[in-house]
XYZ file of C-alpha atoms in Angstrom:
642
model
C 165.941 74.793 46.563
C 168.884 73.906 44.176
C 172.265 75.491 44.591
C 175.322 75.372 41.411
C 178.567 73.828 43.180
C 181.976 75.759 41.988
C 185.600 75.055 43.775
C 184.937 72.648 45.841
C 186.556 72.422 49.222
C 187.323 69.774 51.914
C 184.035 70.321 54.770
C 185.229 69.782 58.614
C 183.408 66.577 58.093
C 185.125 65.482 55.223
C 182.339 66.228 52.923
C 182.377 68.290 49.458
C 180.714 71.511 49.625
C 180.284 74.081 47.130
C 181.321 78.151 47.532
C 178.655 79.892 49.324
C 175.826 81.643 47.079
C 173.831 84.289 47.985
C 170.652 85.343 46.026
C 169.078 88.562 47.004
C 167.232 88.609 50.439
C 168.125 85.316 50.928
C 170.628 83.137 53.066
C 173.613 81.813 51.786
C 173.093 78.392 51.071
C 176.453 75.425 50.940
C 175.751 71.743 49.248
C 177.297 68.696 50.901
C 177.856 65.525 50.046
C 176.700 64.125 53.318
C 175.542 64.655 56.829
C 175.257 63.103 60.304
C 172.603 64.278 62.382
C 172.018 63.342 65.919
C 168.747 64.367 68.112
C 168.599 63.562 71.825
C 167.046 63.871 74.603
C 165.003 62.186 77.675
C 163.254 59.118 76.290
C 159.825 61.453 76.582
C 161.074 63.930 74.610
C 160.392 62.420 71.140
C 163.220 62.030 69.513
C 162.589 58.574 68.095
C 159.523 60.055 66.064
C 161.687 63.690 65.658
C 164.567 61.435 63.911
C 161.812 59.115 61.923
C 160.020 62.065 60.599
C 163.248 63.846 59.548
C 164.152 60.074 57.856
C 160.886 59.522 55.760
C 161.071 63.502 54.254
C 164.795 62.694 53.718
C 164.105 58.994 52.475
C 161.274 60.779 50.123
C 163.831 63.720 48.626
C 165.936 60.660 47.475
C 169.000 60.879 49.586
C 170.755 57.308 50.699
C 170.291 57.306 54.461
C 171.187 54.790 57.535
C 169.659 55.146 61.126
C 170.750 53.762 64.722
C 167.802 54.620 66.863
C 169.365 54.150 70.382
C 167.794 53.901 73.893
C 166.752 52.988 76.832
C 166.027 49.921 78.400
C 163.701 51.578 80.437
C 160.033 51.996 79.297
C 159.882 55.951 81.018
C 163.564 56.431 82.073
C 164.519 58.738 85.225
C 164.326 62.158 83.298
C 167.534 64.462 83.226
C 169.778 61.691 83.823
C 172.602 59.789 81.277
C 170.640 56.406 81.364
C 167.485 58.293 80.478
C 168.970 59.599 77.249
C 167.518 58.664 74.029
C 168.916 59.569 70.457
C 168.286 59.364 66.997
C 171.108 59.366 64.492
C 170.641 59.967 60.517
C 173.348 59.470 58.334
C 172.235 60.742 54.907
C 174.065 61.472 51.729
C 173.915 61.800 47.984
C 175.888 59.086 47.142
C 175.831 55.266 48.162
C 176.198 55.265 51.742
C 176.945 52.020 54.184
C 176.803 53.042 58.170
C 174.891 55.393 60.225
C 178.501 57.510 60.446
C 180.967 57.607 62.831
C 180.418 60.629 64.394
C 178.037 63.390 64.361
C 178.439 66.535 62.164
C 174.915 68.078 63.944
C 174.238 66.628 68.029
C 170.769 68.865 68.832
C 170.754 68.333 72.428
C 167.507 68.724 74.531
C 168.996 68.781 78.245
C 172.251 68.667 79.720
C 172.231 64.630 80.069
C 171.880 64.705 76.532
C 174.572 66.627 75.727
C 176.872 64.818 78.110
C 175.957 61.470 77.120
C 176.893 62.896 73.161
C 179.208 65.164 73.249
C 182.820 62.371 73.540
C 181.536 61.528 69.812
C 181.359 65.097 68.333
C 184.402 65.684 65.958
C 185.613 69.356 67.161
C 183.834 71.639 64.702
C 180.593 70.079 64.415
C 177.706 72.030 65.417
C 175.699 71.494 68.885
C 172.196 72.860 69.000
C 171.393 73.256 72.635
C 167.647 73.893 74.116
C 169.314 76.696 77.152
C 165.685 76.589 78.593
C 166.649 73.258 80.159
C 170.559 74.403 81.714
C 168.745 74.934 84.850
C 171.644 74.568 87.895
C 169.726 71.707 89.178
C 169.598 70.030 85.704
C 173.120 70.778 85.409
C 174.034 68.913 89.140
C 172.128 66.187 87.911
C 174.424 64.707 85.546
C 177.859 65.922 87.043
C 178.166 69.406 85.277
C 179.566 71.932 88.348
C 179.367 74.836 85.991
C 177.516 75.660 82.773
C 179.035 74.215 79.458
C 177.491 76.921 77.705
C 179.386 79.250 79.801
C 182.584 77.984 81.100
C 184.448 77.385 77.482
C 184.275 73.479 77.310
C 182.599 74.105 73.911
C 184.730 76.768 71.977
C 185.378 73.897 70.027
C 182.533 73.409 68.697
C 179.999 75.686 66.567
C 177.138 76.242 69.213
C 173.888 77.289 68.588
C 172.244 77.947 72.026
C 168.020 78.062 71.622
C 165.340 78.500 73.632
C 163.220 75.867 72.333
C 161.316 74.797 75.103
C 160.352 78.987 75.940
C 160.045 79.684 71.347
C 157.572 76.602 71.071
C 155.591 77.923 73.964
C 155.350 80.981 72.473
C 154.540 79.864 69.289
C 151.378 78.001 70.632
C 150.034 80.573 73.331
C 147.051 81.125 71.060
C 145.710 77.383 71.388
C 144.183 76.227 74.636
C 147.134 74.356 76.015
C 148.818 74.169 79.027
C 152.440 75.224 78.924
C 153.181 71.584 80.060
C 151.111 70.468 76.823
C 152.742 72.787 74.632
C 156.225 72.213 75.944
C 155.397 68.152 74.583
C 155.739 69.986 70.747
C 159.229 71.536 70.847
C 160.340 68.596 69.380
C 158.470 69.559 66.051
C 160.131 72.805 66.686
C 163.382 71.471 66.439
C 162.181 68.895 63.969
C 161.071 72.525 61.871
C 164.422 73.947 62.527
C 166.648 71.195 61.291
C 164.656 70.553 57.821
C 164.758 74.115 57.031
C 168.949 73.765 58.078
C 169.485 70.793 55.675
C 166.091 71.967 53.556
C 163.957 68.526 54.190
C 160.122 68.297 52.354
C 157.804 69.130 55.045
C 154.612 68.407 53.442
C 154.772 64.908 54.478
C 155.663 65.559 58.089
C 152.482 67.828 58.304
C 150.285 65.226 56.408
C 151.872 62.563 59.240
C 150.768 64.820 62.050
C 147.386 65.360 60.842
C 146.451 61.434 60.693
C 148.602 61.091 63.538
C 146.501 63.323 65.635
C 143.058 62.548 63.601
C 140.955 62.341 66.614
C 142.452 65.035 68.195
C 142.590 68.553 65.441
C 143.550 70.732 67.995
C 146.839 68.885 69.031
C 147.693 68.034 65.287
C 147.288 71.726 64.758
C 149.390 72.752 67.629
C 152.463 70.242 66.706
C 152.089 71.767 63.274
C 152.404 75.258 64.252
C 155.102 74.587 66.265
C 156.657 72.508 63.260
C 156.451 75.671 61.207
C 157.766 78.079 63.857
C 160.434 75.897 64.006
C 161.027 76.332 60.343
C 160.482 79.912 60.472
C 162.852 80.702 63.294
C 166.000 79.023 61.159
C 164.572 81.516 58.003
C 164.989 84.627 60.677
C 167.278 84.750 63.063
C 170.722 85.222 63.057
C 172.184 82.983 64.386
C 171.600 80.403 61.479
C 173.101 82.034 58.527
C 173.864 79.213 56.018
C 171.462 76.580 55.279
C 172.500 73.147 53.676
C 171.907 70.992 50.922
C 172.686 67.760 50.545
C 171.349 66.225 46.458
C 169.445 63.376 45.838
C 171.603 60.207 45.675
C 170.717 59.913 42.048
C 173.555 57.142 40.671
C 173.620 55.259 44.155
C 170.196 52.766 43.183
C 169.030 51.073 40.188
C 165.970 52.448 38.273
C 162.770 51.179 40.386
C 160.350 52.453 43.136
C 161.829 52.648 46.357
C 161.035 53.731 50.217
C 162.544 54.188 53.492
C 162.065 50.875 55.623
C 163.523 49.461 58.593
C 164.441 45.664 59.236
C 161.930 44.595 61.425
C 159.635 46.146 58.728
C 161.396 44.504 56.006
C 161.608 41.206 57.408
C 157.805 41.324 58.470
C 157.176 41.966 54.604
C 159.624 39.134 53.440
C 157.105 36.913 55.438
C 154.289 37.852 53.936
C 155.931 37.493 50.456
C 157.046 34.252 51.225
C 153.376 32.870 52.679
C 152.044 34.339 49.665
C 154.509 32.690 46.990
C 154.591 29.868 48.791
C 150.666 29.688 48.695
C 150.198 29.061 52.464
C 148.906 31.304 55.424
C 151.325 32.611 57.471
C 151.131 31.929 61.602
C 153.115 33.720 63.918
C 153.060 32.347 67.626
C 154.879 34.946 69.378
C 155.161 36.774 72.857
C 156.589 40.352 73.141
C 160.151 40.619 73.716
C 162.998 43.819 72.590
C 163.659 44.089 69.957
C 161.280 41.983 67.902
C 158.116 42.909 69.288
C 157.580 45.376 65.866
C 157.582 41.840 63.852
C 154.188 40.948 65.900
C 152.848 44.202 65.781
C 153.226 44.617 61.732
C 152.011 41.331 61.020
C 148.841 41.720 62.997
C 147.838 44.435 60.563
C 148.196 41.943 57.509
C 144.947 39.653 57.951
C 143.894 40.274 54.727
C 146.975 38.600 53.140
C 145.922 35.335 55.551
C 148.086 36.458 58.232
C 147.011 34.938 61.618
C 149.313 36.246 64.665
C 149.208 34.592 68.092
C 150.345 36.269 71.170
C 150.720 33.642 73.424
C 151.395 33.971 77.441
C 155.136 33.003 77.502
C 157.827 32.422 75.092
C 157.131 27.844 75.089
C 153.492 28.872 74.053
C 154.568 30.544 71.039
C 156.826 28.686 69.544
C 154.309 25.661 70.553
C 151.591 27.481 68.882
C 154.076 27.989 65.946
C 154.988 24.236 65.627
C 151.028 23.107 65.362
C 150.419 25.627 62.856
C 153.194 23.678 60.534
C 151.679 20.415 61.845
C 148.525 22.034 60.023
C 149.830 22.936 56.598
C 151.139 26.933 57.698
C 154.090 28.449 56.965
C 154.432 28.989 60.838
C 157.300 31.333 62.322
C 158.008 32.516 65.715
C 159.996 35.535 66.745
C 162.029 36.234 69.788
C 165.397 37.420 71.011
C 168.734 35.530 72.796
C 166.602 35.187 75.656
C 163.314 33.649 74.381
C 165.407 31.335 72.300
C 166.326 29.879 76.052
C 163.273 29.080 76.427
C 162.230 27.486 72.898
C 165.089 25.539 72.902
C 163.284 22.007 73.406
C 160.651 22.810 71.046
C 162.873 23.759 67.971
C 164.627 20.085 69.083
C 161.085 19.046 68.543
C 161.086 20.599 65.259
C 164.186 18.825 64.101
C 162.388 15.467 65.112
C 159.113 15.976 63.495
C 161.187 17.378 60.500
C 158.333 20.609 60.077
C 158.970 24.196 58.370
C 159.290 26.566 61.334
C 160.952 29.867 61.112
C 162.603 30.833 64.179
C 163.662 34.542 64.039
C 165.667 35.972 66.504
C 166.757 39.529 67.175
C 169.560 39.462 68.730
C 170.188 42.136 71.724
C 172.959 42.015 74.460
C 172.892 39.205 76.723
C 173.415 37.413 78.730
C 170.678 36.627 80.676
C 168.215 40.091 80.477
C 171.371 41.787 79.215
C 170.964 45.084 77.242
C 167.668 44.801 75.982
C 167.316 47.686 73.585
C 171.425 47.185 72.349
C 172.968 45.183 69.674
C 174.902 42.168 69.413
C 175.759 38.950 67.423
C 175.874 36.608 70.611
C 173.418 34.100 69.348
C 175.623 32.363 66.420
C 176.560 29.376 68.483
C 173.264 28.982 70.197
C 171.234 28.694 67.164
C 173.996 26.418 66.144
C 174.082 24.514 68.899
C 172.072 25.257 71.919
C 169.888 22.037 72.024
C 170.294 18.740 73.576
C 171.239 16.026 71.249
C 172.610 15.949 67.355
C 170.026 18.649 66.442
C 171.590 20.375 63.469
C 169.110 23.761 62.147
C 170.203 25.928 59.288
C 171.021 29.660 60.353
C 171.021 32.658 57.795
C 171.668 35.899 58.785
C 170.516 39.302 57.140
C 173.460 41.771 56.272
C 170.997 45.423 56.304
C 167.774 46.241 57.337
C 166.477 46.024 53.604
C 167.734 42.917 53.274
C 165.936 41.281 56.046
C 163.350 41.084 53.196
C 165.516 39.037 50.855
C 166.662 36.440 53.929
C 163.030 36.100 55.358
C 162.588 34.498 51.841
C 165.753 32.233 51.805
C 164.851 30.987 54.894
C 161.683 30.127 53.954
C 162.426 28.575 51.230
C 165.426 26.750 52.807
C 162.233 25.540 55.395
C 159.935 24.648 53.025
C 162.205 22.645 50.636
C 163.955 20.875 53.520
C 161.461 20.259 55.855
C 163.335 21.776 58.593
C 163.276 24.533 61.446
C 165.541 27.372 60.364
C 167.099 29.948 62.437
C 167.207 33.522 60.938
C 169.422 35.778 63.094
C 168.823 39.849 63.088
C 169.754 42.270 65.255
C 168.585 45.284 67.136
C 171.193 47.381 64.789
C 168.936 45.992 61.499
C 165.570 45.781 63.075
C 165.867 49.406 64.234
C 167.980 50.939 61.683
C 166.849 51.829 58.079
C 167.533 52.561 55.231
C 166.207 52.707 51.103
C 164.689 49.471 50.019
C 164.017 48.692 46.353
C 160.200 47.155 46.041
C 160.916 44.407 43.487
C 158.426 43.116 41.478
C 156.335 40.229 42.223
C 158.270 38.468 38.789
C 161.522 38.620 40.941
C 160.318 36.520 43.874
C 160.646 32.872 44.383
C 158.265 30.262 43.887
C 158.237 29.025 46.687
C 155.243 26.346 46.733
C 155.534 23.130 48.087
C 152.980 19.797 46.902
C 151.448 18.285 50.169
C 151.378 14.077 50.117
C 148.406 13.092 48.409
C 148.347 9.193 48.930
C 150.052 6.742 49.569
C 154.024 6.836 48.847
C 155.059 3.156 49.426
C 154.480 -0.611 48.594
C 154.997 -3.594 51.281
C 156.371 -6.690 50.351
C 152.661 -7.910 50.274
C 151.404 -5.179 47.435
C 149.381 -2.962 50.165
C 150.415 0.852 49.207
C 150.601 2.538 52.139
C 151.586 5.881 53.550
C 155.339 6.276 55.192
C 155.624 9.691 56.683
C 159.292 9.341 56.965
C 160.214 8.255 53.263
C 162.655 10.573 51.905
C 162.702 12.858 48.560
C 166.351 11.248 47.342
C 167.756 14.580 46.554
C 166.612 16.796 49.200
C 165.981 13.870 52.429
C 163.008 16.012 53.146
C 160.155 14.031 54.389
C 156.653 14.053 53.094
C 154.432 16.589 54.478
C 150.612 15.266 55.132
C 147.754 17.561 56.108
C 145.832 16.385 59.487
C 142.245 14.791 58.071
C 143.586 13.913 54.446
C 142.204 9.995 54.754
C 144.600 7.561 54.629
C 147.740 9.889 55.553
C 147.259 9.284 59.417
C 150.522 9.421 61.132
C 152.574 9.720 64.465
C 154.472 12.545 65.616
C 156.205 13.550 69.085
C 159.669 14.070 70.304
C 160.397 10.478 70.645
C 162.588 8.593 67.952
C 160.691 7.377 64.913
C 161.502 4.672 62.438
C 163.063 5.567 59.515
C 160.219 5.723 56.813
C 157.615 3.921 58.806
C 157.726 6.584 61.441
C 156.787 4.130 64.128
C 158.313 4.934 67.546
C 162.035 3.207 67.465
C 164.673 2.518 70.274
C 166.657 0.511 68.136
C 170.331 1.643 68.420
C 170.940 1.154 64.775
C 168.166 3.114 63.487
C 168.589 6.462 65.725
C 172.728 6.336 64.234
C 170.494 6.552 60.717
C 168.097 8.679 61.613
C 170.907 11.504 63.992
C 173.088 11.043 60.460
C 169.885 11.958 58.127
C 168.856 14.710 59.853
C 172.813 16.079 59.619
C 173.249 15.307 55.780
C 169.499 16.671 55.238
C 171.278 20.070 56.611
C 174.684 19.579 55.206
C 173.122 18.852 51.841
C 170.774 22.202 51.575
C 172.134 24.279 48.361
C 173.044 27.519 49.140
C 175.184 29.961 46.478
C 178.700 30.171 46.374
C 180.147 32.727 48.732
C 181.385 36.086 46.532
C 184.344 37.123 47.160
C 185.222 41.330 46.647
C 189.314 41.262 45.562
C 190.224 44.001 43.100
C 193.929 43.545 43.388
C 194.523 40.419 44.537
C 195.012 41.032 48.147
C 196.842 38.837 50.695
C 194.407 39.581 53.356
C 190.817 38.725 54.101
C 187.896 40.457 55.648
C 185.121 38.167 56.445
C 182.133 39.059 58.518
C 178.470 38.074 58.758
C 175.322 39.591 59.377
C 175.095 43.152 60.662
C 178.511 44.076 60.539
C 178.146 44.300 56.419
C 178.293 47.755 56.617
C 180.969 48.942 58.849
C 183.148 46.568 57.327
C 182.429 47.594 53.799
C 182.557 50.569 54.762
C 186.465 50.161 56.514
C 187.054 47.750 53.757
C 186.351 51.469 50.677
C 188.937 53.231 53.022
C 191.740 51.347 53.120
C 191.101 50.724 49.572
C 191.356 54.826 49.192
C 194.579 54.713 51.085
C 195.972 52.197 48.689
C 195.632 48.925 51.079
C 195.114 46.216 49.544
C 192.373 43.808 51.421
C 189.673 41.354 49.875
C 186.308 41.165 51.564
C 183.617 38.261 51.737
C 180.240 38.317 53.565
C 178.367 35.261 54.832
C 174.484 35.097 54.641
C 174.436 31.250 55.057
C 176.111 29.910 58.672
C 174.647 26.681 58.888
C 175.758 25.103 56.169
C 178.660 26.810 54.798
C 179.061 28.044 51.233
C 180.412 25.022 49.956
C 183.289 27.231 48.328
C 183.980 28.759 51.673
C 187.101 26.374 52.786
C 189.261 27.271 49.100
C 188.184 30.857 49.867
C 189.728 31.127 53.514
C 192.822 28.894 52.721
C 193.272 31.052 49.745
C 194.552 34.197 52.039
C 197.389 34.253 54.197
C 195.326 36.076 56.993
C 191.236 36.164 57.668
C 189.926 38.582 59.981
C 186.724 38.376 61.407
C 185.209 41.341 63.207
C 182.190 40.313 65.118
C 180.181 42.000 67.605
C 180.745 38.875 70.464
C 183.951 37.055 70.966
C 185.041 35.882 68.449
C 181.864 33.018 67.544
C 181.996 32.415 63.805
C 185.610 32.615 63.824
C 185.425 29.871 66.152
C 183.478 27.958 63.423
C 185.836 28.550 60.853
C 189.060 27.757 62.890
C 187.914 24.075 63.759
C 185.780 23.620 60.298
C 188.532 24.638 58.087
C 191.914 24.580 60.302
C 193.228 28.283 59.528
C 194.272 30.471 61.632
C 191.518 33.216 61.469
C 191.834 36.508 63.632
C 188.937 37.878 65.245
C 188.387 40.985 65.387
C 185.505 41.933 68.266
C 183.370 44.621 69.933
C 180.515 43.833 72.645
C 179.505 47.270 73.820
C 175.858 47.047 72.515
C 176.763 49.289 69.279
C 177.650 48.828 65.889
C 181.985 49.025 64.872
C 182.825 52.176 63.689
C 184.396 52.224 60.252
C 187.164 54.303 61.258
C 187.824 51.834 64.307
C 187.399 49.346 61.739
C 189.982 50.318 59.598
C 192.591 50.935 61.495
C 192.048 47.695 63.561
C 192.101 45.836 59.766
C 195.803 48.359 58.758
C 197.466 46.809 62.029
C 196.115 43.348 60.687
C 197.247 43.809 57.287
C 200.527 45.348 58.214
C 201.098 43.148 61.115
């Protein structure tokens, strides 16, 4: 359905919409420019899968779209209460977008919990679709509500659209052979039905998903698909819907190419297969489940065919133990974990660092400490990976700034690995691994080649003319050490955790030759080439904005609006942490303030105060969500003006 835009207005939401246009018979029908959509509800009510289905039909239409999947900790969470609510938020648009949004324009709220636990984030205005069937008085007690929101006026703000959903979907399926409890499961297709024919979504592929979905069982696929429909049906009808929405396809937002919706665990479990295959090696992953990297082992263990082996070891040491042998063997061996697990592998990445292997250790970081908030975000990790081992026992760290490019940095740190001959930390988050949004498939021409020559023979000459092997002789531009396959004759070798010899690789406890060896492995890390940080200054600004990782978007986002406003600010974004952009230092000292907004306490700008001796701000949040760019901005304003 296409609409013609004429005298275009400002939305509620701040989004461009088009007069009203009525064909005959039909509903009036207003474009937008964008829309934030919110579904929630207990964590058994579906509205991870409601909010993924209504992503991949809006991901296929060819909107730009971000996601924040948020919920509980809690694998079945106390129904009807606040902890037990789980949303889905969908920020899609047809221009280039940056953030899930700020706030919702659309909250469609299952039970009461849910609409308590939502409603403090709903601009006045926005519209609240509300299942009634569930405002039971005992529901209501539950979560603190003394009298009915739906009755009592809290909500005149707002645009409310009370619906039976739970009593339509039953009625919609009374002609299969369910119970009402199984039928009540499907009324979040119903809403799922409602909200694409609102905001007029494909549905073919949500159908198609439900059928294979429910292959083995046609009568439950059928009954989720009816109630889909009725769903659908029920907007077209009643009256209480009487504009529909469009939002176009983000045509000028992406380059030409082939693109689809994908999240950053997703992503970054494709980046490793990439990388194993361009590098020519099988990939290992020695792993044990932990929120919110778990999907990385799960993905991969579909991918044998590409020579992926995955190993889900019985703790956390296992894995990473696993991991380690598998690079011993010739692999391009990775491990994945969170804050927590990284505890625990601690020792064997300083293993790592001795025995100078490719290892990949990816962590996703949640809220910690300790168990923490295992299903929120944070960026708590920075100065563990940095630091958190005993000893001099420096690791590279690169960081991924959206879910799609968890792809791109699961390749640079694979390459950094391979080239180096070094464990390298790659820090996510539960923001990125859960989020999504459009990724670009490149083509295989744009990917790095990424193999690596195993020794062959022997690489040195004694005194006496006998060629041996000397595992720890050093490529002169990179100080990356040979790397010999187990069984190749004549490259036997030592390894272990105690200090070798330089180049002989003997076991050493002379004091001279650990001082070598500590400073090697430092300038081995400190030498890596990584680009030249970029630096985003239109106008010459006086003021920097420099972030890292995850927080890419809100601050780009914060960064366009003060921009609009006629601020001016520069912005610069970090992908490589350990080492430094070697242009970083002139780039900091250039500005008479930095501001670094970070979701901990202020980590990296700890690293650049004592690297570079300026007198960064942070900037920080550690609430287990993403910045707002709103908050954002005005926090950067007070900096600039201040």
């Amino acid at each position: 359905m296409t609409s013609q835009v004429s005298s275009p207005a400002e939305h509620a939401d701040g989004a461009v919409v088009g007069e009203q246009r009525t064909a005959a018979g039909a509903k009036d029908v207003r474009r937008l420019d964008r829309v934030i959509i919110r579904f929630a509800g207990d964590s058994g009510d579906g509205m991870q899968l409601t909010g993924d289905r209504f992503t991949s039909e809006t991901a296929s239409f060819g909107n730009d779209l971000s996601t924040l999947p948020n919920f509980p900790a809690e694998i079945r969470a106390p129904a009807g209460t606040l902890p037990g609510v789980s949303s889905f938020q969908l920020h899609f648009a047809d221009h280039d977008i940056l953030t899930p949004g700020d706030a919702p324009n659309v909250l469609v709220a299952m039970n009461p919990a849910a609409l308590k636990a939502n409603i403090g984030d709903l601009p006045r205005g926005a519209e609240i679709i509300v299942n009634t069937d569930e405002f039971t008085k005992r529901a209501m007690q539950k979560v603190g509500y003394e009298t009915s929101p739906l009755e009592d006026g809290s909500l005149d703000g707002y645009n409310v659209h009370p619906v039976p959903l739970t009593t339509l979907t039953v009625e919609a399926l009374k002609e299969f052979d369910l119970t009402r409890k199984e039928a009540e499961r499907s009324k979040n297709m119903f809403a799922l039905g409602l909200l694409s024919w609102m905001y007029n979504r494909p549905t073919e592929g949500t159908e198609k998903f439900l059928k294979s979905k429910f292959a083995k069982k046609p009568d439950i696929a059928a009954a989720n698909i009816a109630a889909f429909r009725a769903g659908w049906n029920f907007g077209e009808t009643t009256e209480d819907f009487a504009v529909s929405y469009e939002v176009a396809p983000a045509a000028t937002a992406f380059p030409p190419g082939v693109y689809r919706n994908i999240s950053g665990n997703l992503a970054l479990s494709y980046g490793l297969i990439a990388a194993s295959r361009q590098a020519d090696l099988p990939l290992f992953l020695g792993s044990y489940p932990i929120t919110p990297a778990s999907d990385i082992l799960h993905e991969l263990s579909k991918h044998k065919n590409f020579g992926v082996r995955t190993f889900q070891a019985e703790d956390e040491i296992a894995g990473i133990g696993a991991a380690l042998g598998a690079a011993f063997g010739g692999s391009l061996a990775v491990t994945t974990t969170s804050g927590p697990g990284v505890a625990l592998k601690s020792e064997t990445i300083g293993l790592a660092v001795s025995l100078e292997l490719p290892l990949l250790i990816v962590d996703i970081q949640r809220g910690g400490p300790s168990t923490g908030l295992p299903t929120k975000t944070e960026q708590a990790d920075l100065l563990q990976a940095m630091y958190g081992r005993n000893g001099e026992a420096p690791v590279p760290v690169v960081a991924p700034r959206t879910p799609a490019d968890c792809f791109d940095t699961a390749l640079e740190a694979a390459r950094i690995a391979l080239v180096y001959r070094t464990p390298v930390f790659l820090l996510s988050d539960g923001y990125l691994a859960n989020g999504s949004e459009p990724w670009r498939i490149p083509d295989l021409e744009e990917l790095p080649d990424l193999r690596v020559q195993f020794a062959q023979g022997p690489n040195h000459t004694l005194d006496d003319g006998t060629e041996v092997f000397w595992p720890y002789k050093r490529d002169p531009q990179t100080l990356a050490r040979p790397w010999a396959l187990p069984g190749t004759p004549g490259l036997e070798h030592r390894i272990g955790g105690i200090e070798k010899q330089d180049g002989t690789g003997n076991i050493s406890y002379d004091p001279a030759n650990h001082d070598l060896m500590v400073r090697t492995r430092q300038a081995k890390v400190d030498g890596i080439e990584v680009p030249d940080v970029e630096v985003d200054d239109p106008d010459g600004a006086r003021t920097l904005v420099l972030g890292w990782g995850s927080t890419y978007g809100p601050i780009t986002a914060a960064v366009r609006r003060l921009r609009r406003a006629g601020q001016s600010v520069a912005q610069a974004h970090l992908r490589h942490l350990n080492p430094f952009p070697k242009n970083l230092g002139d780039v900091v000292r250039a500005y008479d303030k930095v501001v670094i907004p970070e979701m901990n306490l202020g980590q990296l700008a700890t690293l650049i105060r004592a690297k570079y001796l300026v007198d960064a701000t942070s900037y920080n949040q550690v609430n287990g969500m993403p910045f707002k760019a709103e908050q954002l901005a005005q926090a950067l304003k007070e900096a600039i003006d201040g």
